[in-house]
Coordinates of C-alpha atoms in Angstrom, one line a residue:
Chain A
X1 CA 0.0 0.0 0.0
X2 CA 2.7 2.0 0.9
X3 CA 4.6 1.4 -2.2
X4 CA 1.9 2.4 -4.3
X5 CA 1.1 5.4 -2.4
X6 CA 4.9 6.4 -3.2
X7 CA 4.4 5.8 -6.9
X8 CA 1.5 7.9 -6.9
X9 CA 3.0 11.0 -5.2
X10 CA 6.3 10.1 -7.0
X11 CA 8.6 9.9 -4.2
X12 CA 11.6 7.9 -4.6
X13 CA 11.6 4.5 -2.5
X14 CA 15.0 5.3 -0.9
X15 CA 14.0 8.6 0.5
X16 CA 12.2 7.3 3.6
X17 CA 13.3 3.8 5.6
X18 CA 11.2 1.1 6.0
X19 CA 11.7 0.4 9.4
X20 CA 9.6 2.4 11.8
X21 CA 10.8 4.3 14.9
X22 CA 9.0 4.1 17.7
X23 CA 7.8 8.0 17.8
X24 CA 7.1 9.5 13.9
X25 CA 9.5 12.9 13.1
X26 CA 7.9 15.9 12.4
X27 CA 10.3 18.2 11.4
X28 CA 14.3 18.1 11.6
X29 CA 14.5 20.9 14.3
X30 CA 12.3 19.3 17.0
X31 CA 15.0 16.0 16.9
X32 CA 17.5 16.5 19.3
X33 CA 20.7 14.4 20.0
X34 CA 19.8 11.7 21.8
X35 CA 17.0 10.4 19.1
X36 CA 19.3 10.4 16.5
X37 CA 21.0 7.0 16.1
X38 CA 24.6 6.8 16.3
X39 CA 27.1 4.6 14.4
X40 CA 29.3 1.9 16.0
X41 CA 32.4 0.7 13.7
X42 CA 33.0 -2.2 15.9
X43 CA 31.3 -4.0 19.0
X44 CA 33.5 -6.2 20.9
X45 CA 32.8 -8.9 23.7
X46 CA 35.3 -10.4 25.9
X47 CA 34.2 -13.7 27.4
X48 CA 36.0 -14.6 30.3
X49 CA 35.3 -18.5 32.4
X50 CA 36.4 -21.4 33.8
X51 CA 35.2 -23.6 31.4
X52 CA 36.4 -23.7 27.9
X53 CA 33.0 -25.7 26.6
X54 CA 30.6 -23.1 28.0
X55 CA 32.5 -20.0 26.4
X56 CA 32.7 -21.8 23.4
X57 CA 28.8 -22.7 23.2
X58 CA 28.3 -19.1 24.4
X59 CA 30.3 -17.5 21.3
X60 CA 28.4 -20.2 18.9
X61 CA 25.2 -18.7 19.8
X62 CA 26.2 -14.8 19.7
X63 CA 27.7 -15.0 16.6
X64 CA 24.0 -17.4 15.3
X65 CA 22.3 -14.2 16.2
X66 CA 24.5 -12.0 14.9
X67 CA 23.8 -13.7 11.5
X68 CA 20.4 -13.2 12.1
X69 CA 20.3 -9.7 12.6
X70 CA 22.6 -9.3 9.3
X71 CA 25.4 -8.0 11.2
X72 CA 29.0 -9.2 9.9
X73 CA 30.3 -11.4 13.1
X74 CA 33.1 -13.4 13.8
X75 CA 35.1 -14.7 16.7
X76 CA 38.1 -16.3 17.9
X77 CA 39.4 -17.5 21.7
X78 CA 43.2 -17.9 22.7
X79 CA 43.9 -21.6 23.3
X80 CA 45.7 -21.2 26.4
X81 CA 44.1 -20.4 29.3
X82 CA 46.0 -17.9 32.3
X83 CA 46.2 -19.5 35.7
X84 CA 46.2 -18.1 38.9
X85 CA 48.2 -19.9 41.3
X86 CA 48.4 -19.7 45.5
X87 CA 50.6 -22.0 47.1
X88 CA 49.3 -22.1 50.6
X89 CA 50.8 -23.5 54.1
X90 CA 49.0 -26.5 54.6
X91 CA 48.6 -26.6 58.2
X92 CA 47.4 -24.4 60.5
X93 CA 50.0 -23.5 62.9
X94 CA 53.9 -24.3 61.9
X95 CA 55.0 -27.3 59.1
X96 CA 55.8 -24.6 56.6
X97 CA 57.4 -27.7 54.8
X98 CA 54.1 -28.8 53.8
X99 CA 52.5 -26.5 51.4
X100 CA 49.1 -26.8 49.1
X101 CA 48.5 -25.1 45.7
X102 CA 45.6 -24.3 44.2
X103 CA 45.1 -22.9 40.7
X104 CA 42.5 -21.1 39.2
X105 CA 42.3 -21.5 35.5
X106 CA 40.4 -18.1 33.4
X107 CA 39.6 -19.2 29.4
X108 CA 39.0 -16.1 27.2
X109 CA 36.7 -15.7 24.2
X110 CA 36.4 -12.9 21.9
X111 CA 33.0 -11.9 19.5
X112 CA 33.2 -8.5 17.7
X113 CA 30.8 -7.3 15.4
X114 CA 31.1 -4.6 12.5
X115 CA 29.5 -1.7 11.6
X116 CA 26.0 -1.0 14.1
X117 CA 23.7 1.2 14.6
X118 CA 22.7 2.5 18.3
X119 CA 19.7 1.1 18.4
X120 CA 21.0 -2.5 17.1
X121 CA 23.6 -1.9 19.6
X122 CA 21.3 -1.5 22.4
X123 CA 18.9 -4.2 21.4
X124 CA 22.1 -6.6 21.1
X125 CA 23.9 -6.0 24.2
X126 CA 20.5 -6.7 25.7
X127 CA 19.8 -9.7 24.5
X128 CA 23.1 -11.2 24.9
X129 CA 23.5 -9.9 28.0
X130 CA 20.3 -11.2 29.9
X131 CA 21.7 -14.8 27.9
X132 CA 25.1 -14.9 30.1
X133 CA 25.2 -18.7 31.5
X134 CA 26.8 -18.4 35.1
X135 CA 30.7 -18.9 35.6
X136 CA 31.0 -16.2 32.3
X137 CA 31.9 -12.7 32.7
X138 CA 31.3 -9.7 29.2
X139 CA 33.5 -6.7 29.1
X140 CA 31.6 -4.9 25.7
X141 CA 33.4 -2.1 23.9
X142 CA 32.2 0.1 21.8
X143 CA 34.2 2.1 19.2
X144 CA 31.9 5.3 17.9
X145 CA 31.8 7.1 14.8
X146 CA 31.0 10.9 15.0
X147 CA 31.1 13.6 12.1
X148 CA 34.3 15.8 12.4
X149 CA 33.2 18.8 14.5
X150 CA 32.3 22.1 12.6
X151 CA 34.8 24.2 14.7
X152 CA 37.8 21.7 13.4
X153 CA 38.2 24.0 10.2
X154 CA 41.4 25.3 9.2
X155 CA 41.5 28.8 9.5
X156 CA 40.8 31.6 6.4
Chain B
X1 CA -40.2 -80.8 82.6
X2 CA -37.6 -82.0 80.5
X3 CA -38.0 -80.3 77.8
X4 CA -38.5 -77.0 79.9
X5 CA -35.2 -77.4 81.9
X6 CA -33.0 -77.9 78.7
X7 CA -34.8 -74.8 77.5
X8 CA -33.8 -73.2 79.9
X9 CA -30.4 -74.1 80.1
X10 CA -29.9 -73.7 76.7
X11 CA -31.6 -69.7 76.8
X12 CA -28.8 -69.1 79.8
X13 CA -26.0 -70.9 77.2
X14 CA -28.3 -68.5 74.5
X15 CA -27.5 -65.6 77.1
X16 CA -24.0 -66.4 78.1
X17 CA -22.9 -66.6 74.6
X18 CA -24.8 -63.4 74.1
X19 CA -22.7 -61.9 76.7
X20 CA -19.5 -63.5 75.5
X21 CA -20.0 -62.2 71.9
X22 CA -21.0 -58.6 73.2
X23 CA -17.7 -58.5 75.1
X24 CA -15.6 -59.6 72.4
X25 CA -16.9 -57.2 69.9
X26 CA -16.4 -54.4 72.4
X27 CA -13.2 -55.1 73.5
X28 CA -12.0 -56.4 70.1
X29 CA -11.3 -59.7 71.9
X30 CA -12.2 -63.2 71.2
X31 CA -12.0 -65.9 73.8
X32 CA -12.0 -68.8 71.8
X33 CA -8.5 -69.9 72.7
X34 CA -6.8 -69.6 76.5
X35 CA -6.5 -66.0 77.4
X36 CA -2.6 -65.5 78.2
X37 CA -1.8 -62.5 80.8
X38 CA -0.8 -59.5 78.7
X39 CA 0.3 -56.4 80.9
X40 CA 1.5 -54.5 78.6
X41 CA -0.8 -53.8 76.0
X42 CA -3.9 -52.7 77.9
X43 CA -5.2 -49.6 77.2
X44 CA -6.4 -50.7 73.9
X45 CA -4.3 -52.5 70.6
X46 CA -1.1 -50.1 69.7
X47 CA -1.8 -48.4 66.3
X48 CA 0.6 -48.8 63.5
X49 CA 3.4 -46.0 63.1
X50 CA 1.9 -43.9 60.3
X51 CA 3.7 -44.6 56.9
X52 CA 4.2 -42.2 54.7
X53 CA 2.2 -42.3 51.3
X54 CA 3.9 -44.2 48.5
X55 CA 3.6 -42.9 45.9
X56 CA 4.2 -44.6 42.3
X57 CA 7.1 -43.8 40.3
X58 CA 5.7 -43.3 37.1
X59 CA 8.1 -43.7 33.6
X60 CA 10.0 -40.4 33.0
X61 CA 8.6 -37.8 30.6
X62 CA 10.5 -38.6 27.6
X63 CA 9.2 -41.7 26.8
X64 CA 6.2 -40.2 26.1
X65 CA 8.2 -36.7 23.3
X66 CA 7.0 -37.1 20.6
X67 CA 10.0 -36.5 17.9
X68 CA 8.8 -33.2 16.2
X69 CA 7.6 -31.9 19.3
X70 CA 8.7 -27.8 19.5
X71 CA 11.4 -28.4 21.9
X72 CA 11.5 -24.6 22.5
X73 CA 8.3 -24.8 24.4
X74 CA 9.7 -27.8 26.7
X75 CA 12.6 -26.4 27.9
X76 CA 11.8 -22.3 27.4
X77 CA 14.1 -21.0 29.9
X78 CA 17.1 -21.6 31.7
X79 CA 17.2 -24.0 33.5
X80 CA 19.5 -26.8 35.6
X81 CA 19.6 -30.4 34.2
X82 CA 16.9 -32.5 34.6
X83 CA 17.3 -35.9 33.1
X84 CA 13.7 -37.1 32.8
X85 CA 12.9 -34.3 30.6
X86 CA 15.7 -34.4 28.4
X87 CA 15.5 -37.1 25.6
X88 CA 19.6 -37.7 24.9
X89 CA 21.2 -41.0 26.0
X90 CA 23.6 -38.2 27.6
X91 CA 26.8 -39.5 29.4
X92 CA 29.4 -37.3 31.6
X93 CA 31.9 -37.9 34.6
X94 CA 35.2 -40.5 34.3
X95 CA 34.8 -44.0 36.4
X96 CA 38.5 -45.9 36.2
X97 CA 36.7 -49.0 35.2
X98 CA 33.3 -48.8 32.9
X99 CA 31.3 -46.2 30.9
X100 CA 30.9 -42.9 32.1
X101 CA 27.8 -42.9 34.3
X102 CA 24.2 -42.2 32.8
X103 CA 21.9 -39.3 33.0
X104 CA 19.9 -40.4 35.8
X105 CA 21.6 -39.0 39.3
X106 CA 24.6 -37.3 37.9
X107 CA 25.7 -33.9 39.7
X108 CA 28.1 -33.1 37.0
X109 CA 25.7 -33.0 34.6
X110 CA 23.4 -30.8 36.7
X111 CA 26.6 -28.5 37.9
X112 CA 27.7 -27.1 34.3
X113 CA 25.4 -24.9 33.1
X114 CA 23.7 -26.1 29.8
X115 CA 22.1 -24.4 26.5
X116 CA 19.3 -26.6 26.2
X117 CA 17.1 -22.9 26.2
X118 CA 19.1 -21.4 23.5
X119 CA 18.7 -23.9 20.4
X120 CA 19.1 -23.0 16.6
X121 CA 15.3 -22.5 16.1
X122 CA 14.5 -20.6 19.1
X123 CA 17.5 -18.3 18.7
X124 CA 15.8 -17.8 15.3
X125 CA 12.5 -16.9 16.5
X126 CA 14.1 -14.9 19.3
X127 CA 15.7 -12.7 16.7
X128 CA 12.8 -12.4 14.7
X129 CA 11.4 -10.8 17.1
X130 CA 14.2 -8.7 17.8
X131 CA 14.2 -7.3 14.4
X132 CA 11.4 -4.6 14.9
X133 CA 13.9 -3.1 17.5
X134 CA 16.8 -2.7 15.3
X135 CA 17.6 -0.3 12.4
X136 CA 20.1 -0.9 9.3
X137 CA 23.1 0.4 8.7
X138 CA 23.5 3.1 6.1
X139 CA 24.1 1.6 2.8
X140 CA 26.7 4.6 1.9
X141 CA 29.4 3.9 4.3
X142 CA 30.2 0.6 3.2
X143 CA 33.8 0.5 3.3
X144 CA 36.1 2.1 5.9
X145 CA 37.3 4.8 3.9
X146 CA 34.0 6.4 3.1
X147 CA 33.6 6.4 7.2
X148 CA 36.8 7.7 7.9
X149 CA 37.4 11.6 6.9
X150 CA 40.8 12.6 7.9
X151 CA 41.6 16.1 9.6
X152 CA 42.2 19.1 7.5
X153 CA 46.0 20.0 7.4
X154 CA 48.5 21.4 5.2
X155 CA 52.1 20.0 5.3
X156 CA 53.4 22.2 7.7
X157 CA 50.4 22.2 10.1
X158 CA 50.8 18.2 10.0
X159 CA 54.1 18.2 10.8
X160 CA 53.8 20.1 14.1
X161 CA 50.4 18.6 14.9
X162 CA 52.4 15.2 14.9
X163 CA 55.4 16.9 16.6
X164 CA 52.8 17.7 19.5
X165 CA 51.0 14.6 20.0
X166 CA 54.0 12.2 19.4
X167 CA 54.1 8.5 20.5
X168 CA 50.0 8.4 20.6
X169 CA 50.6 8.0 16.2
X170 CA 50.1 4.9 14.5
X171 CA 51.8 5.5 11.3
X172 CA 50.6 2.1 9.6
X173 CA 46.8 3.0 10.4
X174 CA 47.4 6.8 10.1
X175 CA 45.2 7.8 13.5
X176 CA 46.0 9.3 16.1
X177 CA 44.9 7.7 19.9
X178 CA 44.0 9.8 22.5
X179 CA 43.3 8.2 26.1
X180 CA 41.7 10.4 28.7
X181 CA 40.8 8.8 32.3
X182 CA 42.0 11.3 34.6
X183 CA 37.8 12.8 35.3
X184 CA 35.3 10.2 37.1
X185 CA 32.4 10.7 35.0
X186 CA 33.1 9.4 31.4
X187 CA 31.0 12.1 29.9
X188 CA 34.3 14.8 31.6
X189 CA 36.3 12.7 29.7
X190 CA 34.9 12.9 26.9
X191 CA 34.7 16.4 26.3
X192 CA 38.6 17.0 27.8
X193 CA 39.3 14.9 25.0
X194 CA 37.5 17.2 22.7
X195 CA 39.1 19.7 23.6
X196 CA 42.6 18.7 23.8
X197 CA 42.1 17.6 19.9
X198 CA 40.4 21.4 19.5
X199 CA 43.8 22.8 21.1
X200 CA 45.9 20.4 19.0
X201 CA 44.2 21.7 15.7
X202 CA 44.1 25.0 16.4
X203 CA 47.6 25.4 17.9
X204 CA 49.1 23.3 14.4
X205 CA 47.7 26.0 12.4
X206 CA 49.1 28.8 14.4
X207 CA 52.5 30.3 12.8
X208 CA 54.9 31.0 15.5
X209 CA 56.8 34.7 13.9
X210 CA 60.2 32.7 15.1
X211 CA 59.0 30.5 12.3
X212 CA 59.8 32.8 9.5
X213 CA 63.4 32.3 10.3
X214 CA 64.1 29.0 9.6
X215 CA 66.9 28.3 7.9
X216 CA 68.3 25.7 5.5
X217 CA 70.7 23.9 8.6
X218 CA 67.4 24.0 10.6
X219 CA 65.4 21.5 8.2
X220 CA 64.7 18.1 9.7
X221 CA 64.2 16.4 6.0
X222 CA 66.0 16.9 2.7
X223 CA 64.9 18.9 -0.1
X224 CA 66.3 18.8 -3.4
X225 CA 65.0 21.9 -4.8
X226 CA 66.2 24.2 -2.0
X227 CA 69.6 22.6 -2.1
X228 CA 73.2 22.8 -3.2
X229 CA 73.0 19.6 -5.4
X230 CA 70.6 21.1 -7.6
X231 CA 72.9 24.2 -8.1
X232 CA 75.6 21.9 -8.8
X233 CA 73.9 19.9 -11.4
X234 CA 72.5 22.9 -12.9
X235 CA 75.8 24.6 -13.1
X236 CA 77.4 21.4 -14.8
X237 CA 75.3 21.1 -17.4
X238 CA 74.0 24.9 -18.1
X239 CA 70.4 24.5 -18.2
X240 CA 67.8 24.6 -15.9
X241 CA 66.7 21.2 -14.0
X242 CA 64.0 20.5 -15.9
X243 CA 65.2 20.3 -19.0
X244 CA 68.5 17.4 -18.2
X245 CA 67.1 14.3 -18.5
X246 CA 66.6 11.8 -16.3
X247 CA 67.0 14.4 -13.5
X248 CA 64.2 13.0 -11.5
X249 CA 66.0 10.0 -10.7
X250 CA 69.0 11.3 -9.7
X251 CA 66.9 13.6 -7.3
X252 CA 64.9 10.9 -6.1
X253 CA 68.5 9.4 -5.4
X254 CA 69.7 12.3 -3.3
X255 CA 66.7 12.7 -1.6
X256 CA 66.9 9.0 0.1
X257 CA 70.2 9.3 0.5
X258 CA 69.9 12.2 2.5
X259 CA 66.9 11.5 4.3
X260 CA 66.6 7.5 5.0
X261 CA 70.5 7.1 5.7
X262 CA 73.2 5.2 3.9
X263 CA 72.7 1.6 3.4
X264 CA 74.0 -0.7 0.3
X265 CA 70.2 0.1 -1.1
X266 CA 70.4 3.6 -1.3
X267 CA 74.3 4.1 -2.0
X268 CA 73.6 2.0 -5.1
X269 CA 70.8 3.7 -6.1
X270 CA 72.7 6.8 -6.2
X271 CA 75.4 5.5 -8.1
X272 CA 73.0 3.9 -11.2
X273 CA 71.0 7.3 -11.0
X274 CA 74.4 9.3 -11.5
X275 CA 75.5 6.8 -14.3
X276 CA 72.3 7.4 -16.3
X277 CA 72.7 11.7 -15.9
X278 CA 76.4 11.6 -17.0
X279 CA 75.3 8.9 -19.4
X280 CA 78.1 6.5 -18.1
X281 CA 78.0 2.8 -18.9
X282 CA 75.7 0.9 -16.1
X283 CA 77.1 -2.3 -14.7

């Protein structure tokens, strides 16, 4: 319907989007920063656990929906894991020859998706972060892409 | 008489046994046998301890999946283990001798957390609906160079903007990195940022009036054109630079010699570009 409407008035079918915003724009002077969408070149996650098999399902199933939101994905995880170690006296009081160690062993996985917008961003992080299995920690970071500013002009 | 007598000795039997029955049925006794003493249980029979209600163990749930059943409904969020609602013949945990143990009863199983919420079609579906909630990327900045539009400077501004913000640039991916943390709110860091890039532009393309008196020994690169080899050459062969031929490769020689430092590539290069000017034979 729409599409024929356009036809009609003869406006061309890039002009407007298809997708709808949740509030319709009325003229460019009432938007004001924060409804305009930014751009994100790159969204990263770092996956940090104890277990290599849950990271790995974890980065499976963000990069599945980042290939069905149509947003280039890929990720990779460093084979060796870092370990923390504590060598402990194992007694209470005195035998300091007798010692116990304990290690704790951190895998990491990384995701990072290309070229965002804020609102995909938003919608993303959400989702992916509300499916965080326990034992896994996210550290997302988000590189923006701004116009140049207008003051940043050589001078005449 | 007789017969009167036995009647009545068999109504007091009659009675007696009347008696006897009443008796037992009150006090849940019968006396066909000897009565043995019993002290202890008098105030009545002992009940039976109460037993709890067993209950029957009915077959687990999966026996009864069907195959194509939407396995998204079953299992819809997460959720910990449970074996008789999962259909796999799954296995998990080491035992020195014999398979790893079954399904039923296993605390490994249950520990690790599992994905059985997130499958392939209901991540699908999940991101269908998702879709309403995101918006496209524009199709014009497709390739990094259309996003990226580098800062407006001549040579000379460059040079002194890179001379002022020194080890923060990358010269393979031409940007400059500039890390503020020293304010607690990230929005204060942000705009120190944007200023200290506003200072840096500005302050590149001011001209110091010291500048102006720059002189040839003050020159941190080689130029040809402002040099002595150019008067040389021009001197040797009487015309001006443009017209000796292959000129340009004997400057392009000069200059790298100069600038990039003597090594067996430039030191040759020299030599071949002042063989083809004085039109010498090239080994």
């Amino acid at each position: 319907m729409m599409s024929l409407l356009k036809q009609i008035l003869k406006i061309p079918k890039n002009l407007t989007s298809n997708f709808l915003k949740p509030y319709s724009v009325q003229n460019l002077e009432n938007v004001s920063e924060s409804d305009i969408d930014k751009l994100y070149k790159v969204l990263e996650l770092e996956l940090r656990g104890n277990d290599s098999a849950v990271l790995r399902s974890f980065s499976k199933f963000a990069v599945t929906t980042g290939n069905h939101l149509n947003i280039e994905c890929k990720s990779w995880s460093l084979k060796k894991p870092m370990h923390e170690r504590y060598t402990v006296l194992k007694s209470v009081h005195v035998h300091k020859k007798h010692r116990v160690q304990y290690e704790i062993r951190t895998y990491f996985t990384f995701v990072q998706y290309k070229h965002l917008t804020g609102s995909t961003v938003d919608t993303l992080l959400e989702y992916i972060e509300r499916n965080l299995p326990e034992g896994v920690s996210l550290k997302a970071t988000k590189v923006e892409l701004q116009n140049i500013p207008e003051h940043l002009t050589p001078p005449k | 008489m007789h017969d009167s007598s036995a009647k009545a000795s068999f109504s007091v039997k009659c009675i007696y046994n009347i008696i006897d029955l009443a008796i037992s049925f009150l006090l849940n006794q019968t006396f066909d046998e000897f009565r043995v003493l019993n002290l202890k249980h008098v105030k009545g029979q002992v009940q039976q301890k109460r037993q709890p209600k067993k209950f029957e163990i009915l077959p687990p749930r999966t026996d009864q999946m069907p195959v194509d059943q939407d396995w998204g409904s079953v299992w819809p969020g997460p959720r910990s283990f449970h074996p008789a609602t999962v259909p796999l013949p799954v296995r998990q945990g080491y035992v020195k001798k014999g398979a790893p143990p079954d399904k039923y009863g296993n605390a490994e199983l249950m520990k690790i957390p599992n994905f059985l919420h997130l499958t392939p079609p209901v991540i699908k579906r999940q991101c269908e609906a998702l879709k309403k909630f995101c918006t496209p990327w524009p199709k014009a900045l497709d390739t990094d160079e259309k996003i990226l539009t580098p800062l407006q400077l001549n040579a000379r501004a460059k040079d002194k903007f890179l001379r002022l913000v020194g080890d923060r640039y990358n010269e393979e991916t031409d940007t400059v990195t500039i890390v503020t943390d020293r304010c607690p709110l990230k929005k204060q860091n942000y705009d120190y940022a944007m200023y200290l890039i506003t200072a840096l532009y500005h302050e590149s393309w001011n001209v110091e009036p010291w500048e102006e008196t720059k002189s040839e020994a003050d020159m941190e690169y080689y130029d040809w054109n402002k040099n002595v080899s150019k008067a040389s050459v021009e001197a040797i062969f009487g015309k001006s630079s443009e017209d000796i031929p292959n000129i340009n490769v004997y400057s392009d020689a000069v200059s790298s010699l100069m600038n990039e430092g003597e090594s067996e590539y430039t030191v040759s290069r020299y030599g071949h570009a002042v063989r083809l000017l004085l039109n010498l034979p090239t080994s």
